[in-house]
Coordinates of C-alpha atoms and ligand atoms in Angstrom, one line a residue:
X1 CA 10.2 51.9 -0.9
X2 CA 10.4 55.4 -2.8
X3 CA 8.4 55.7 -5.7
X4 CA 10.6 57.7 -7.5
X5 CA 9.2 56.7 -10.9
X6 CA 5.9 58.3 -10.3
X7 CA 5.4 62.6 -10.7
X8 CA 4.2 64.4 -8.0
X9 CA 0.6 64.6 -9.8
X10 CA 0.2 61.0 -10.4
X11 CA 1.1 60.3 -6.7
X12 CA -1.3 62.7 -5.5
X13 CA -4.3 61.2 -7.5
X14 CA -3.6 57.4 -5.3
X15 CA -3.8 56.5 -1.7
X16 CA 0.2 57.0 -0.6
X17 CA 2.3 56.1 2.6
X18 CA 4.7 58.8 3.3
X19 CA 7.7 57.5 5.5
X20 CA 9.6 60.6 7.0
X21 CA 13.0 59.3 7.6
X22 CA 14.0 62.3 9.9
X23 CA 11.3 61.1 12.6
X24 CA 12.8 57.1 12.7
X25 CA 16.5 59.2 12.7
X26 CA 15.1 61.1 16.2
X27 CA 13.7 58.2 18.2
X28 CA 16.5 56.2 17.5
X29 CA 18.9 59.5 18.8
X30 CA 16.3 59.2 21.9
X31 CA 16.8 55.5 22.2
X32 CA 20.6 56.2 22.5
X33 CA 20.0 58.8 24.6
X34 CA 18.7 56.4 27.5
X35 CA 20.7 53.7 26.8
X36 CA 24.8 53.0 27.3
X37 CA 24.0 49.4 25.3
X38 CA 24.1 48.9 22.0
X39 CA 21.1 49.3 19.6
X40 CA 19.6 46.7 17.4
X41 CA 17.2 48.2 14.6
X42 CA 14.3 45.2 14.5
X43 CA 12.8 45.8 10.7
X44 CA 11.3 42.6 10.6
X45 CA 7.6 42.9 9.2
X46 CA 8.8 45.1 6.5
X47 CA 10.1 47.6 8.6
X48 CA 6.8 47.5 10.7
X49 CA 5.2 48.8 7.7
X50 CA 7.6 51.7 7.2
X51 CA 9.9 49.5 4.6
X52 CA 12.8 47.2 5.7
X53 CA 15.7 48.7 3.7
X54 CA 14.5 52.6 4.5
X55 CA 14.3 52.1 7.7
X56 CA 17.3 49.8 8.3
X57 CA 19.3 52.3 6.4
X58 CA 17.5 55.2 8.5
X59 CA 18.4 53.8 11.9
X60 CA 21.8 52.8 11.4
X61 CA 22.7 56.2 10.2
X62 CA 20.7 57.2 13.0
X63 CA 23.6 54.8 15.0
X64 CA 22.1 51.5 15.7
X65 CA 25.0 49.0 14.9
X66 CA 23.1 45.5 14.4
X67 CA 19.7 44.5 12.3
X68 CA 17.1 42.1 14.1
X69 CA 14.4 40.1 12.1
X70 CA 12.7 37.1 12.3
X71 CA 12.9 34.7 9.4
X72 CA 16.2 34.2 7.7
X73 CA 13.9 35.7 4.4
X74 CA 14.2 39.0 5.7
X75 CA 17.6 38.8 6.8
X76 CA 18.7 37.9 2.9
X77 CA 16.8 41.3 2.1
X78 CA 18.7 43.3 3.9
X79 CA 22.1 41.5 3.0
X80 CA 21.0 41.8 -0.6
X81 CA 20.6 45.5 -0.2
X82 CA 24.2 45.6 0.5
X83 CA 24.0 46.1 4.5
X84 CA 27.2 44.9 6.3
X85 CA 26.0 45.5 10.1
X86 CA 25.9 42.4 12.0
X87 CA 22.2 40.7 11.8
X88 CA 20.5 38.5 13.8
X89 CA 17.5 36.2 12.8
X90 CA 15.5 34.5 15.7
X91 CA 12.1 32.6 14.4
X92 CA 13.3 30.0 12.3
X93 CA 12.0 26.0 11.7
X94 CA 14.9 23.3 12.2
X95 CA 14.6 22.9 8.1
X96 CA 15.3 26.7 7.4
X97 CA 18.2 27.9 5.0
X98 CA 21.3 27.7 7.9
X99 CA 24.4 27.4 5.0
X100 CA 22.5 30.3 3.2
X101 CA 22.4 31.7 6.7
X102 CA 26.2 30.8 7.5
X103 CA 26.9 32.2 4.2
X104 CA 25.7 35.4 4.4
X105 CA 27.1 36.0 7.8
X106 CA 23.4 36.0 9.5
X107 CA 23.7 35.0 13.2
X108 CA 20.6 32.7 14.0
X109 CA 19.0 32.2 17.6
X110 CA 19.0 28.8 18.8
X111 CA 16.0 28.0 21.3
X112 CA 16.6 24.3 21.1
X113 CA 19.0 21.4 20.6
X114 CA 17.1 20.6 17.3
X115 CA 18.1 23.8 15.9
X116 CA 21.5 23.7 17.5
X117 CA 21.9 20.4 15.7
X118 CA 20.6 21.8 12.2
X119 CA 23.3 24.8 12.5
X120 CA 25.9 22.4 14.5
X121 CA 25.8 19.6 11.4
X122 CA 26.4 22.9 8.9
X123 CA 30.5 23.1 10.3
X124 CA 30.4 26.4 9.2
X125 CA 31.2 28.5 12.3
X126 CA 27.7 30.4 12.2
X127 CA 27.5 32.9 14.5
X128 CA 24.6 31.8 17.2
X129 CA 22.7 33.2 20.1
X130 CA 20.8 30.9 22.6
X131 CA 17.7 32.0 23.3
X132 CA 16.4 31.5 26.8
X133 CA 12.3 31.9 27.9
X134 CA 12.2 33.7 31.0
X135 CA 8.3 33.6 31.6
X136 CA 6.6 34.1 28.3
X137 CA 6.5 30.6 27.0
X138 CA 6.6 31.8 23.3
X139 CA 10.3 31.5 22.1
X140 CA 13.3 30.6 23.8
X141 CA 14.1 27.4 26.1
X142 CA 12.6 25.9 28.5
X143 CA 14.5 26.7 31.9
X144 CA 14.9 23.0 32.3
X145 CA 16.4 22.0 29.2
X146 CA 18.5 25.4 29.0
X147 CA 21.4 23.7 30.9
X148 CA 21.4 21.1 28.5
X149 CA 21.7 23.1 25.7
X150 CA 24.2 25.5 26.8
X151 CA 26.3 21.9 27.4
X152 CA 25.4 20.8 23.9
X153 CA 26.5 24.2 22.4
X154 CA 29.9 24.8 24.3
X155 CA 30.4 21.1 22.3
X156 CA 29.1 22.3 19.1
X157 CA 31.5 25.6 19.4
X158 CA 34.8 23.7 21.0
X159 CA 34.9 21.8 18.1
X160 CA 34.3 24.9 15.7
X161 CA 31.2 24.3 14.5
X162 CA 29.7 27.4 15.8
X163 CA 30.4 30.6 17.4
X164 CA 28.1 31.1 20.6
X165 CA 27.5 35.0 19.7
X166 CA 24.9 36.0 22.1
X167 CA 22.3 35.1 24.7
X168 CA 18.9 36.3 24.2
X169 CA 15.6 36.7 25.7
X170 CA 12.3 38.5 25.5
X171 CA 9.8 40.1 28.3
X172 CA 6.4 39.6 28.0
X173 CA 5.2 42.5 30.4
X174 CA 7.4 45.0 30.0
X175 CA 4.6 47.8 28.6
X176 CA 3.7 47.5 31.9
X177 CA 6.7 48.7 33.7
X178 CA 5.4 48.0 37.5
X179 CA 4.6 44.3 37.0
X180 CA 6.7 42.2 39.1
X181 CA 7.1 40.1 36.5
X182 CA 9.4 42.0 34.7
X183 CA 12.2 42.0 37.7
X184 CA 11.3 38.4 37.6
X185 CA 12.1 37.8 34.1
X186 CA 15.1 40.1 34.2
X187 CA 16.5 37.8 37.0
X188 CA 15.5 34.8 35.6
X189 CA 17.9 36.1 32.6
X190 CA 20.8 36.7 34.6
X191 CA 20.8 33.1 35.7
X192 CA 20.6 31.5 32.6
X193 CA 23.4 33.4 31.6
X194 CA 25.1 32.6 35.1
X195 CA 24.1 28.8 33.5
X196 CA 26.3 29.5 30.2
X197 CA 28.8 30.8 31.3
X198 CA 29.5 28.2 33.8
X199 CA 29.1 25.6 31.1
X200 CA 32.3 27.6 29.5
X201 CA 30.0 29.6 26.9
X202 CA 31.8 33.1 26.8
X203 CA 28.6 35.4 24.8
X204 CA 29.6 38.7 24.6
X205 CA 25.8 40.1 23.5
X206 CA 23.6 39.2 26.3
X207 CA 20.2 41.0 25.1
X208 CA 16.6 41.0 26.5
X209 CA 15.3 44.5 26.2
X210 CA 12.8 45.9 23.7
X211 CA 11.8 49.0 23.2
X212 CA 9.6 49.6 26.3
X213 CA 11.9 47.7 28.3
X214 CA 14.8 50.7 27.1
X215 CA 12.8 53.2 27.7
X216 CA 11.6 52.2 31.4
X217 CA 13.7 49.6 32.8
X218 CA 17.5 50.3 32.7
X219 CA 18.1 46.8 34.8
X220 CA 17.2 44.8 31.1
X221 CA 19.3 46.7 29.0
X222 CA 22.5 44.5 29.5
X223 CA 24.9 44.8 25.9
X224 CA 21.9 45.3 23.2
X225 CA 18.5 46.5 23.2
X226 CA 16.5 45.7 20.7
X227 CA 14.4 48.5 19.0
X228 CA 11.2 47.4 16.7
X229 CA 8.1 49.9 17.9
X230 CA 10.4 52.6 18.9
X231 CA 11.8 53.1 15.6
X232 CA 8.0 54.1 14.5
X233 CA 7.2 56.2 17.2
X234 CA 5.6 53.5 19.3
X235 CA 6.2 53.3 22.9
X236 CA 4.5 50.4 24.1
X237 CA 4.7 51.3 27.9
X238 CA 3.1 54.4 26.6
X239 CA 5.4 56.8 28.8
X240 CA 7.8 58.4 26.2
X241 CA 7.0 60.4 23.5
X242 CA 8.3 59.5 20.5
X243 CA 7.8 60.9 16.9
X244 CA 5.4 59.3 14.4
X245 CA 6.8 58.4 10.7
X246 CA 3.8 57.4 8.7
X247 CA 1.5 59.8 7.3
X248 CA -1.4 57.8 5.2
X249 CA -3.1 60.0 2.2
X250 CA -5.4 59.6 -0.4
X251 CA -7.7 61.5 -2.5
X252 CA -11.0 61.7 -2.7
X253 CA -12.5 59.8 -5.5
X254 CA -15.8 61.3 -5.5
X255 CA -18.6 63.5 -3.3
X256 CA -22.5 63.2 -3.5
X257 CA -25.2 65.3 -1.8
X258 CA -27.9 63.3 -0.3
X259 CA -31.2 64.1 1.9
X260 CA -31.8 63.1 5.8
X261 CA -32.4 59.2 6.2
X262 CA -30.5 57.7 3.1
X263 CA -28.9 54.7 4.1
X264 CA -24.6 54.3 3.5
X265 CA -22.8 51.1 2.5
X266 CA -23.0 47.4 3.2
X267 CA -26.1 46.7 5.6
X268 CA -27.3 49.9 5.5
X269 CA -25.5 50.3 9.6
X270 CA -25.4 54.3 8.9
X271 CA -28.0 56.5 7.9
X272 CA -27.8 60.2 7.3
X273 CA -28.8 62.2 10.1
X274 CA -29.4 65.1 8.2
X275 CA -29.1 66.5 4.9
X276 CA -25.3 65.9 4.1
X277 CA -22.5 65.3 1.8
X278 CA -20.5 61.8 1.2
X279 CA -16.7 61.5 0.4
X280 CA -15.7 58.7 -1.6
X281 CA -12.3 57.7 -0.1
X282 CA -10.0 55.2 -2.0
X283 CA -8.8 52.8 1.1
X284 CA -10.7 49.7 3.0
X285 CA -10.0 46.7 4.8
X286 CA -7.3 45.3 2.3
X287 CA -5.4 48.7 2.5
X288 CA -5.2 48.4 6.2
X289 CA -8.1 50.7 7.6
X290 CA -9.6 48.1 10.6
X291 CA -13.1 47.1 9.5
X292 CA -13.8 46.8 13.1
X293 CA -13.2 50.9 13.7
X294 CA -16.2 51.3 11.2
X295 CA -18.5 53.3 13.3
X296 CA -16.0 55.4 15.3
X297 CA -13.3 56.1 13.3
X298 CA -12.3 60.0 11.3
X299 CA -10.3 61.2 9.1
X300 CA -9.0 65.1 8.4
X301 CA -10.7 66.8 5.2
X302 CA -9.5 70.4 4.7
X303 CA -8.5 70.5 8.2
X304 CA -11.1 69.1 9.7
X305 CA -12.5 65.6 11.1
X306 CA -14.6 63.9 9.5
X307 CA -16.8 60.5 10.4
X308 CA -16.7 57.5 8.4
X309 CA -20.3 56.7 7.6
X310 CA -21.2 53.0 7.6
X311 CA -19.2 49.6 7.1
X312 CA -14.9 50.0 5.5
X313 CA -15.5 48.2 2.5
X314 CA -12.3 45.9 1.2
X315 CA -11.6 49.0 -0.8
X316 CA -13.5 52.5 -0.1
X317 CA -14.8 54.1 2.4
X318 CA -17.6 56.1 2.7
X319 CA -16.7 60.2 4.6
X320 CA -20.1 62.2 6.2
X321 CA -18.4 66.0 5.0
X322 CA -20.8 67.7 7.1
X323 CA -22.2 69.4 4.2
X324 CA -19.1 70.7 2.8
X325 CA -18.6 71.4 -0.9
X326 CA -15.8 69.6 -0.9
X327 CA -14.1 69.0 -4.9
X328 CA -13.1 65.2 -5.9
X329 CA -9.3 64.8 -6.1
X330 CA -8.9 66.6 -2.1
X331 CA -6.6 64.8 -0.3
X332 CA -7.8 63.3 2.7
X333 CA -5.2 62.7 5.7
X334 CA -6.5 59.3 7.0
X335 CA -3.4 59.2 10.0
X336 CA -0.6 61.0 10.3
X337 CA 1.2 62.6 13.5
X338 CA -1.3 64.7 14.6
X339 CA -0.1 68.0 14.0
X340 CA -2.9 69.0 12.0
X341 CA -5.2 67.4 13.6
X342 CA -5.7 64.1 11.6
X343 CA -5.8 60.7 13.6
X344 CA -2.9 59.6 14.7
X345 CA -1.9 55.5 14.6
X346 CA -2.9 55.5 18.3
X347 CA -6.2 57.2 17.5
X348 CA -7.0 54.3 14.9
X349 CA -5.8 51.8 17.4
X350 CA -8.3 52.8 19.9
X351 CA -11.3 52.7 17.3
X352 CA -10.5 49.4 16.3
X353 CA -9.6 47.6 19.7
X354 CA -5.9 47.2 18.9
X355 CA -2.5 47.9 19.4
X356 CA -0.4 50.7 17.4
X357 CA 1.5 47.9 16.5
X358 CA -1.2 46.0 14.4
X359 CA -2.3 49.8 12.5
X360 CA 1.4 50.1 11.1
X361 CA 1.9 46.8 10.0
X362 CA -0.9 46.4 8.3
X363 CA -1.4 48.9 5.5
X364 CA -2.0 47.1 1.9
X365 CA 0.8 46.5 -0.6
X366 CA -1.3 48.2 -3.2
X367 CA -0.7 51.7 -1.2
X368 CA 1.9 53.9 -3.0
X369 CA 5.4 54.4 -0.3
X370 CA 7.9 57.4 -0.7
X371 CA 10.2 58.0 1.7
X372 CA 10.9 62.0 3.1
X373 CA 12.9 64.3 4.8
X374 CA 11.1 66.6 7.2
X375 CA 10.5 69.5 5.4
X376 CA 9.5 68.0 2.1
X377 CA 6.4 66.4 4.3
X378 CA 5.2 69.4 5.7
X379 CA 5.7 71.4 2.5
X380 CA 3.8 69.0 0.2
X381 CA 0.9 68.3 2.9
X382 CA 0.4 72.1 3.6
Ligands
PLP401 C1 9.5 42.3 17.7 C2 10.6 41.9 18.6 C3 11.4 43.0 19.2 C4 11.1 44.4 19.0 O1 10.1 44.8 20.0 P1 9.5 46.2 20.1 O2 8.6 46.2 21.3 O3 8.7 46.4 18.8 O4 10.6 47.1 20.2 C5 12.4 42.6 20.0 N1 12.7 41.3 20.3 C6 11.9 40.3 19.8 C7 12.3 38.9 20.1 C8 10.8 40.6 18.9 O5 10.1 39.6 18.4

């Protein structure tokens, strides 16, 4: 969300996520670039942190032609915000808003005849996909009622009831390209759409790739690949380099000299190893900095790292400057995309024992968002 209503002073003196739109525009254009399938832009979790409607609007300018979230919520965001590209929903109870859904023109995945029944009973035509588990026992059906179902929904659709869309599916190894598993999973998929279509089921998306799938495994990609990470610069498998679009700031609020030996923050965990300064920075736990990277993580003051010292609070943080004479009100570049030589997401990932995923997604509501082209990023970080 752009904060156009703030000046550029007032957003400098608060913590602020800067979204560079030109970065989610290139890693979709390298998506495309791997792929002859279609491209679904998954927003779900706000975007993964870089704002639903930005980034839905980013990628399918970018040339992604259908939306993926999870809950039907999300979906009525992006239909709200005026967005016409097909979407698809696919985590949703048997009680969940269907007509809304049907309304809207939201297609739904349907992992089980209790679902198909709930969308079925509408008579509204809604657009489904079936969704099949191929070896990761989260969503999807079992392989042994997946016969039934496709059965139940070539019913359901003969009668007009609903459309069968799509079949759908979702690796569970695939940032690990080499493990057998994923050839598995991938064949596993063909059947069960061998299984439809012999049941008289015609879908014309089959789809089971995500993004590290696209990028390494051309034998998933099938009609529609379906792009969450990727869009952020997150590879999961780790082997393509894509470009960050997050850059986290904030200024400092405060900086104290004190001698050898004083002890910093909750439980005392840090003490000063020599004569030092302390940075006050604005951000903790409840603004998405990892508690649990306390004691190795770093940001970049005036071009240069800089240790936390002692325990992320809920909201502050407590910066060893080394000495430096650095003046309150300095903007600090807590992660970015490296270029300066600030922390990257991955960096962050690493000190806390988690996954990029987890960083993005996480960073507090009470954190200012704007969203920029390239230039305007590097000029007003410079
Ligand atoms: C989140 C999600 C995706 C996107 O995965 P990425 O690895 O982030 O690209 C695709 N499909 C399903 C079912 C998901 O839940």
């Amino acid at each position: 969300m752009a904060e156009t209503f703030l000046s550029a002073p007032a957003r400098a003196a608060r913590p602020l996520l800067t979204i560079e739109s030109g970065a989610i525009a290139d890693n979709v254009a390298t998506v495309r670039s791997r792929t002859t399938a279609e491209v679904m832009a998954v927003v779900k979790a706000d975007g993964f942190g870089h704002g639903i409607v930005e980034t839905a609007r980013t990628a399918l300018r970018a040339g992604a032609t259908w939306l993926g979230v999870t809950s039907l919520a999300e979906a009525f965001v992006l239909r709200r915000a005026g967005f016409t590209a097909p979407i698809l929903s696919w985590l949703n109870a048997p009680g969940a808003d269907f007509t809304a859904a049907a309304s809207a023109g939201v297609h739904v995945a349907v992992p089980d005849r209790t679902t198909l029944a709930a969308v079925a009973g509408l008579d509204r035509g809604l657009s489904v996909h079936l969704h099949v588990d191929t070896g990761m026992s989260r969503g999807g059906a079992d392989h042994n009622q997946w016969a039934g179902l496709c059965a139940a929904a070539r019913d359901a659709e003969r009668s007009g009831r609903i459309r069968v869309a799509g079949v759908m599916s979702h690796l569970g190894r695939a940032d690990e390209p080499e493990a057998a598993d994923n050839a598995a999973s991938v064949a596993r998929f063909r059947d069960a759409v061998a299984v439809a279509r012999h049941a008289g089921l015609r879908p014309a998306v089959r789809h089971l790739a995500a993004t590290a799938a696209t990028l390494t495994n051309p034998a998933a990609h099938f009609d529609l690949v379906r792009i969450g990470a990727g869009l952020v610069g997150i590879d999961p498998s780790g082997r393509t380099r894509l470009r960050a679009a997050m850059t986290l700031t904030a200024p400092l609020i405060h900086v104290r000299h004190v001698a050898a030996g004083t002890p910093v923050g909750y439980r005392h965990t840090w003490h000063a190893p020599a004569a030092t300064t302390l940075g006050l920075l604005p951000l903790g736990y409840a603004d998405g900095l990892p508690r649990s990277a306390s004691d190795r993580a770093q940001v970049l003051v005036e071009g240069r790292r800089c240790p936390v010292a002692g325990l992320i609070s809920m909201d502050q943080t407590v910066l060893d400057l080394g000495g430096a004479e650095v003046p309150a009100g300095r903007q600090v570049i807590v992660l970015g995309p490296g270029d300066q030589g600030e922390p990257t997401v991955a960096d962050w990932a690493g000190w806390a024992g988690t996954i990029e995923q987890e960083i993005v997604t996480r960073i507090g509501r009470r954190v200012a968002r704007r969203v920029v082209d390239h230039e305007q990023t590097r000029e007003e970080l410079a």
